[in-house]
């Protein structure tokens, strides 16, 4: 039995519950039998992937749902083996090049040329081009993005590329120049309620409004998370009545603890303690940016208004350094020291911080 | 590896299956066929015209922002010199960032091609005669993605075989080409297309496609694409598809174009500025100007913007315009803000987290203009 997020995922453009304008645009593009390269972007769980698959279905029919998963081996220039999973139907192929880490360029170069040079074999195919979906396009290296450029122009007659990303900032201008941009905003609370109610109906129960409100409030526009939470809550208390507690993920609780440690005491010993916790989080593969953001958000909840802006400023400052630099922990730690120093100054040296 | 195999690497297998012209993307359909078709870039075109009648061609370096005609120009020139496909195949080698171009390839593939004596002119199958000068051309498109080492290895090759092989390097950022290479080339700068050239080209396409486009819409296309003609053409084709597929067909509007181009609606930017304490009263009617901005209010607004999925660079650029062109903010305030925007732009280019930086911009702009 599959999860509700998959089971009740809309399959055609007409089934989509929100952003009707966007669906209409996709529909008319698909109806014209052709579309340009596209870049779908928007926050996590907003429904990018769902929209892409619905568009493909509109374009090619039900055949796109017959998927097979292969593993392909690529060789890096230094002859290291890179394994990449490939999901494909007769009409499209889906890859996540970031699986190949620094060698994503090799995957892009080889795979795309190979696809570009094979013609559509299915004679019944409505379209003569194949679609390549590239997931997590914003984590493509610059080299991999460069490798896409001319490929996107040269093989336009038998290949279309759909990039799926959370943000567009990390994509180089020549790539954006070659795509039609499709923004998928997170659903509004009202739209989320609509979807949740619909899911409840399909799962044959009615959703109490309070429960819906609580879930929507807690998941901040991430529809996938909301549906997952709904399913989990339903397991816990089948009638969804009474006070509901939505369990926070462990790492989040842990990050909050780190924040409390920082606010609680400012000393070299405390820095060491916090560092140990950071290592723990990093070793559980929590992305460093998420760690920094979660801790910072919690810290600003607990300090004086006049300190908040500075704390967030330094979080932004060290987050970018973390990306450019090589050792994440240095920058996390530098931020902690900075925050502790700001905090201490605030208490012992009130005159230095300017009030208005 | 398959891409070393010349058969697989050429696009001719693909080109054979001609597309239904109605479905062809306009950017390719209207790619300049001759250098005369290239809009703007007058200086470059004038110089290259001369090379068509002489047998002389320097090594060249084309640089400039995306969608300004660099690739189109060199491809058109090569075709006019040699005639496609007959002589083109053995006289022109095109390599771009999607081809392996490490130092090994430079020493091997590029060098081998460079040293071959140009073959005698074959009879063109289209019956025309082409100048077919006695040299070959190696096009290194997207050369800014080549490593320094690989570029270094090109130096000797460019000199040694200069008599029979000319190089054309194409890139966006001229600073990424090592100086010894750059200094061996005549440089051609491709500038963002000026509004009148863009307008002419777009109108030309609209007429050829038999669609009606208002001049207001053309203006919007030009404003939203910042001199990138490829983008303007893509927007136009998408808008035309969308408008013709409604029942009954509707004319293309500026709003359609803005939507397609990912422009953040002015009302959203004004509201954001309002939360930051910027006086937007005389720019747009907003019911309640914010009296005092708080950390909380700014953070909530930023979260809202992020939920909408607007691109941070786009927000930044529109907020920048609003503040820098603001009628009443003082020069000092504007320069403080300019500094903040510059820093954020750099951070975003380095791949920084969008939410953190838009929040930082908001908080700092607010502080800058209220002190
Ligand atoms: N328009 C919609 N109507 C109803 N449910 C939807 C809609 N869009 C998305 N969903 C639900 O939300 C879930 C998440 O959507 P999806 O996987 O498309 O998100 P995403 O934008 O690709 O997220 P991520 O960036 O995290 O990969 C889906 O499993 C689906 O059940
Ligand atoms: N100066 C121009 N005149 C006519 N058409 C142009 C011009 N510049 C761009 N175009 C249009 O835009 C498309 C892309 O142009 P081209 O490939 O030459 O850009 P480029 O400068 O090589 O960009 P990039 O840096 O992204 O590779 C062309 O197919 C053509 O339709
Ligand atoms: Mg997804
Ligand atoms: Mg180009």
PDB file of C-alpha atoms in Angstrom, chain A residues 55-198:
ATOM      1  CA  UNK A  55       1.990  17.940 -18.335  1.00  0.00           C
ATOM      2  CA  UNK A  56       3.800  14.919 -19.726  1.00  0.00           C
ATOM      3  CA  UNK A  57       0.647  12.875 -19.476  1.00  0.00           C
ATOM      4  CA  UNK A  58      -1.251  15.534 -21.351  1.00  0.00           C
ATOM      5  CA  UNK A  59       1.423  15.505 -24.015  1.00  0.00           C
ATOM      6  CA  UNK A  60       2.110  11.801 -24.436  1.00  0.00           C
ATOM      7  CA  UNK A  61      -0.858  10.013 -22.858  1.00  0.00           C
ATOM      8  CA  UNK A  62      -0.885   7.305 -20.196  1.00  0.00           C
ATOM      9  CA  UNK A  63       2.293   5.680 -21.508  1.00  0.00           C
ATOM     10  CA  UNK A  64       4.462   8.053 -19.506  1.00  0.00           C
ATOM     11  CA  UNK A  65       3.310   6.305 -16.376  1.00  0.00           C
ATOM     12  CA  UNK A  66       4.874   3.007 -17.399  1.00  0.00           C
ATOM     13  CA  UNK A  67       8.179   3.557 -15.719  1.00  0.00           C
ATOM     14  CA  UNK A  68      11.249   1.467 -15.457  1.00  0.00           C
ATOM     15  CA  UNK A  69      14.219   2.195 -13.269  1.00  0.00           C
ATOM     16  CA  UNK A  70      17.756   1.456 -14.409  1.00  0.00           C
ATOM     17  CA  UNK A  71      21.095   1.987 -12.934  1.00  0.00           C
ATOM     18  CA  UNK A  72      23.728   3.350 -15.252  1.00  0.00           C
ATOM     19  CA  UNK A  73      27.452   3.435 -14.723  1.00  0.00           C
ATOM     20  CA  UNK A  74      29.457   6.396 -15.964  1.00  0.00           C
ATOM     21  CA  UNK A  75      33.198   6.768 -15.871  1.00  0.00           C
ATOM     22  CA  UNK A  76      34.726   9.924 -14.470  1.00  0.00           C
ATOM     23  CA  UNK A  77      37.748  11.335 -16.337  1.00  0.00           C
ATOM     24  CA  UNK A  78      39.902   9.599 -13.735  1.00  0.00           C
ATOM     25  CA  UNK A  79      38.076   6.338 -14.508  1.00  0.00           C
ATOM     26  CA  UNK A  80      36.142   6.237 -11.294  1.00  0.00           C
ATOM     27  CA  UNK A  81      32.786   4.540 -11.522  1.00  0.00           C
ATOM     28  CA  UNK A  82      29.726   6.695 -10.950  1.00  0.00           C
ATOM     29  CA  UNK A  83      26.375   5.086 -10.412  1.00  0.00           C
ATOM     30  CA  UNK A  84      23.299   7.031 -11.350  1.00  0.00           C
ATOM     31  CA  UNK A  85      19.676   5.942 -11.183  1.00  0.00           C
ATOM     32  CA  UNK A  86      17.594   6.623 -14.231  1.00  0.00           C
ATOM     33  CA  UNK A  87      13.831   6.551 -14.335  1.00  0.00           C
ATOM     34  CA  UNK A  88      12.361   6.302 -17.796  1.00  0.00           C
ATOM     35  CA  UNK A  89       9.342   5.613 -19.929  1.00  0.00           C
ATOM     36  CA  UNK A  90       9.202   5.367 -23.702  1.00  0.00           C
ATOM     37  CA  UNK A  91       8.744   9.100 -23.854  1.00  0.00           C
ATOM     38  CA  UNK A  92      10.838  10.609 -21.178  1.00  0.00           C
ATOM     39  CA  UNK A  93      13.763  10.078 -18.905  1.00  0.00           C
ATOM     40  CA  UNK A  94      14.395  11.475 -15.463  1.00  0.00           C
ATOM     41  CA  UNK A  95      17.755  12.006 -13.828  1.00  0.00           C
ATOM     42  CA  UNK A  96      19.145  13.553 -10.682  1.00  0.00           C
ATOM     43  CA  UNK A  97      22.675  14.437 -11.725  1.00  0.00           C
ATOM     44  CA  UNK A  98      23.619  15.613  -8.247  1.00  0.00           C
ATOM     45  CA  UNK A  99      23.846  11.905  -7.394  1.00  0.00           C
ATOM     46  CA  UNK A 100      27.125  11.926  -9.267  1.00  0.00           C
ATOM     47  CA  UNK A 101      28.483  14.714  -7.062  1.00  0.00           C
ATOM     48  CA  UNK A 102      31.317  16.629  -8.650  1.00  0.00           C
ATOM     49  CA  UNK A 103      31.127  14.582 -11.790  1.00  0.00           C
ATOM     50  CA  UNK A 104      27.613  15.605 -12.724  1.00  0.00           C
ATOM     51  CA  UNK A 105      29.061  17.127 -15.885  1.00  0.00           C
ATOM     52  CA  UNK A 106      30.020  13.673 -17.153  1.00  0.00           C
ATOM     53  CA  UNK A 107      26.479  12.424 -16.687  1.00  0.00           C
ATOM     54  CA  UNK A 108      25.035  15.425 -18.488  1.00  0.00           C
ATOM     55  CA  UNK A 109      27.492  15.200 -21.362  1.00  0.00           C
ATOM     56  CA  UNK A 110      27.137  11.520 -22.043  1.00  0.00           C
ATOM     57  CA  UNK A 111      23.540  10.872 -21.270  1.00  0.00           C
ATOM     58  CA  UNK A 112      22.075  13.866 -23.030  1.00  0.00           C
ATOM     59  CA  UNK A 113      24.053  13.336 -26.208  1.00  0.00           C
ATOM     60  CA  UNK A 114      23.028   9.737 -26.252  1.00  0.00           C
ATOM     61  CA  UNK A 115      19.370  10.642 -25.869  1.00  0.00           C
ATOM     62  CA  UNK A 116      19.623  13.487 -28.322  1.00  0.00           C
ATOM     63  CA  UNK A 117      20.968  11.219 -30.992  1.00  0.00           C
ATOM     64  CA  UNK A 118      18.418   8.488 -30.702  1.00  0.00           C
ATOM     65  CA  UNK A 119      15.152   9.096 -32.432  1.00  0.00           C
ATOM     66  CA  UNK A 120      11.815   8.424 -30.875  1.00  0.00           C
ATOM     67  CA  UNK A 121      11.332   4.721 -31.605  1.00  0.00           C
ATOM     68  CA  UNK A 122       7.692   4.425 -30.696  1.00  0.00           C
ATOM     69  CA  UNK A 123       5.861   4.989 -33.957  1.00  0.00           C
ATOM     70  CA  UNK A 124       2.635   5.715 -32.139  1.00  0.00           C
ATOM     71  CA  UNK A 125       4.241   8.520 -30.186  1.00  0.00           C
ATOM     72  CA  UNK A 126       2.358  11.752 -30.579  1.00  0.00           C
ATOM     73  CA  UNK A 127       5.537  13.761 -30.327  1.00  0.00           C
ATOM     74  CA  UNK A 128       8.833  13.153 -31.990  1.00  0.00           C
ATOM     75  CA  UNK A 129      10.920  14.519 -29.168  1.00  0.00           C
ATOM     76  CA  UNK A 130      11.867  12.955 -25.878  1.00  0.00           C
ATOM     77  CA  UNK A 131      11.712  14.858 -22.642  1.00  0.00           C
ATOM     78  CA  UNK A 132      14.534  14.867 -20.152  1.00  0.00           C
ATOM     79  CA  UNK A 133      13.651  15.859 -16.614  1.00  0.00           C
ATOM     80  CA  UNK A 134      16.557  17.086 -14.557  1.00  0.00           C
ATOM     81  CA  UNK A 135      15.803  17.107 -10.829  1.00  0.00           C
ATOM     82  CA  UNK A 136      17.578  19.348  -8.349  1.00  0.00           C
ATOM     83  CA  UNK A 137      18.848  21.466 -11.192  1.00  0.00           C
ATOM     84  CA  UNK A 138      19.961  24.157  -8.773  1.00  0.00           C
ATOM     85  CA  UNK A 139      22.639  21.873  -7.419  1.00  0.00           C
ATOM     86  CA  UNK A 140      24.179  21.269 -10.843  1.00  0.00           C
ATOM     87  CA  UNK A 141      27.792  22.355 -10.897  1.00  0.00           C
ATOM     88  CA  UNK A 142      28.763  25.269 -13.135  1.00  0.00           C
ATOM     89  CA  UNK A 143      30.532  22.867 -15.475  1.00  0.00           C
ATOM     90  CA  UNK A 144      27.460  20.708 -15.801  1.00  0.00           C
ATOM     91  CA  UNK A 145      25.347  23.774 -16.509  1.00  0.00           C
ATOM     92  CA  UNK A 146      27.810  24.918 -19.146  1.00  0.00           C
ATOM     93  CA  UNK A 147      27.628  21.475 -20.727  1.00  0.00           C
ATOM     94  CA  UNK A 148      23.878  21.886 -21.086  1.00  0.00           C
ATOM     95  CA  UNK A 149      24.012  25.139 -23.014  1.00  0.00           C
ATOM     96  CA  UNK A 150      24.789  24.233 -26.582  1.00  0.00           C
ATOM     97  CA  UNK A 151      23.208  20.811 -26.136  1.00  0.00           C
ATOM     98  CA  UNK A 152      19.940  22.574 -25.420  1.00  0.00           C
ATOM     99  CA  UNK A 153      20.180  24.437 -28.718  1.00  0.00           C
ATOM    100  CA  UNK A 154      21.687  21.837 -30.966  1.00  0.00           C
ATOM    101  CA  UNK A 155      19.356  18.981 -30.194  1.00  0.00           C
ATOM    102  CA  UNK A 156      16.202  20.995 -29.878  1.00  0.00           C
ATOM    103  CA  UNK A 157      14.581  18.980 -32.690  1.00  0.00           C
ATOM    104  CA  UNK A 158      14.424  15.750 -30.727  1.00  0.00           C
ATOM    105  CA  UNK A 159      14.828  16.642 -27.116  1.00  0.00           C
ATOM    106  CA  UNK A 160      13.198  18.961 -24.603  1.00  0.00           C
ATOM    107  CA  UNK A 161      14.620  19.591 -21.185  1.00  0.00           C
ATOM    108  CA  UNK A 162      12.601  20.273 -18.069  1.00  0.00           C
ATOM    109  CA  UNK A 163      14.610  21.554 -15.158  1.00  0.00           C
ATOM    110  CA  UNK A 164      13.157  21.324 -11.679  1.00  0.00           C
ATOM    111  CA  UNK A 165      14.664  23.517  -8.975  1.00  0.00           C
ATOM    112  CA  UNK A 166      13.896  25.248  -5.708  1.00  0.00           C
ATOM    113  CA  UNK A 167      15.438  28.514  -6.741  1.00  0.00           C
ATOM    114  CA  UNK A 168      16.817  30.120  -9.838  1.00  0.00           C
ATOM    115  CA  UNK A 169      19.704  32.031  -8.299  1.00  0.00           C
ATOM    116  CA  UNK A 170      22.142  29.212  -8.668  1.00  0.00           C
ATOM    117  CA  UNK A 171      21.468  28.698 -12.344  1.00  0.00           C
ATOM    118  CA  UNK A 172      23.736  30.531 -14.759  1.00  0.00           C
ATOM    119  CA  UNK A 173      22.184  33.202 -16.980  1.00  0.00           C
ATOM    120  CA  UNK A 174      22.693  31.340 -20.291  1.00  0.00           C
ATOM    121  CA  UNK A 175      20.612  28.440 -18.956  1.00  0.00           C
ATOM    122  CA  UNK A 176      17.798  30.697 -17.804  1.00  0.00           C
ATOM    123  CA  UNK A 177      17.950  32.388 -21.175  1.00  0.00           C
ATOM    124  CA  UNK A 178      17.202  29.060 -22.869  1.00  0.00           C
ATOM    125  CA  UNK A 179      14.170  28.141 -20.760  1.00  0.00           C
ATOM    126  CA  UNK A 180      10.633  29.202 -20.234  1.00  0.00           C
ATOM    127  CA  UNK A 181      10.309  29.883 -16.526  1.00  0.00           C
ATOM    128  CA  UNK A 182       7.397  28.361 -14.625  1.00  0.00           C
ATOM    129  CA  UNK A 183       6.977  29.538 -11.064  1.00  0.00           C
ATOM    130  CA  UNK A 184       5.089  27.167  -8.796  1.00  0.00           C
ATOM    131  CA  UNK A 185       4.154  29.044  -5.634  1.00  0.00           C
ATOM    132  CA  UNK A 186       3.326  27.192  -2.442  1.00  0.00           C
ATOM    133  CA  UNK A 187      -0.447  26.784  -2.023  1.00  0.00           C
ATOM    134  CA  UNK A 188      -2.161  29.330   0.213  1.00  0.00           C
ATOM    135  CA  UNK A 189      -3.716  28.105   3.486  1.00  0.00           C
ATOM    136  CA  UNK A 190      -7.131  28.021   1.800  1.00  0.00           C
ATOM    137  CA  UNK A 191      -5.790  25.964  -1.088  1.00  0.00           C
ATOM    138  CA  UNK A 192      -4.071  23.604   1.300  1.00  0.00           C
ATOM    139  CA  UNK A 193      -7.285  23.082   3.168  1.00  0.00           C
ATOM    140  CA  UNK A 194      -9.006  22.232  -0.083  1.00  0.00           C
ATOM    141  CA  UNK A 195      -6.411  19.587  -0.920  1.00  0.00           C
ATOM    142  CA  UNK A 196      -6.405  18.136   2.600  1.00  0.00           C
ATOM    143  CA  UNK A 197     -10.181  17.880   2.562  1.00  0.00           C
ATOM    144  CA  UNK A 198     -10.023  16.194  -0.796  1.00  0.00           C
TER     145      UNK A 198
END
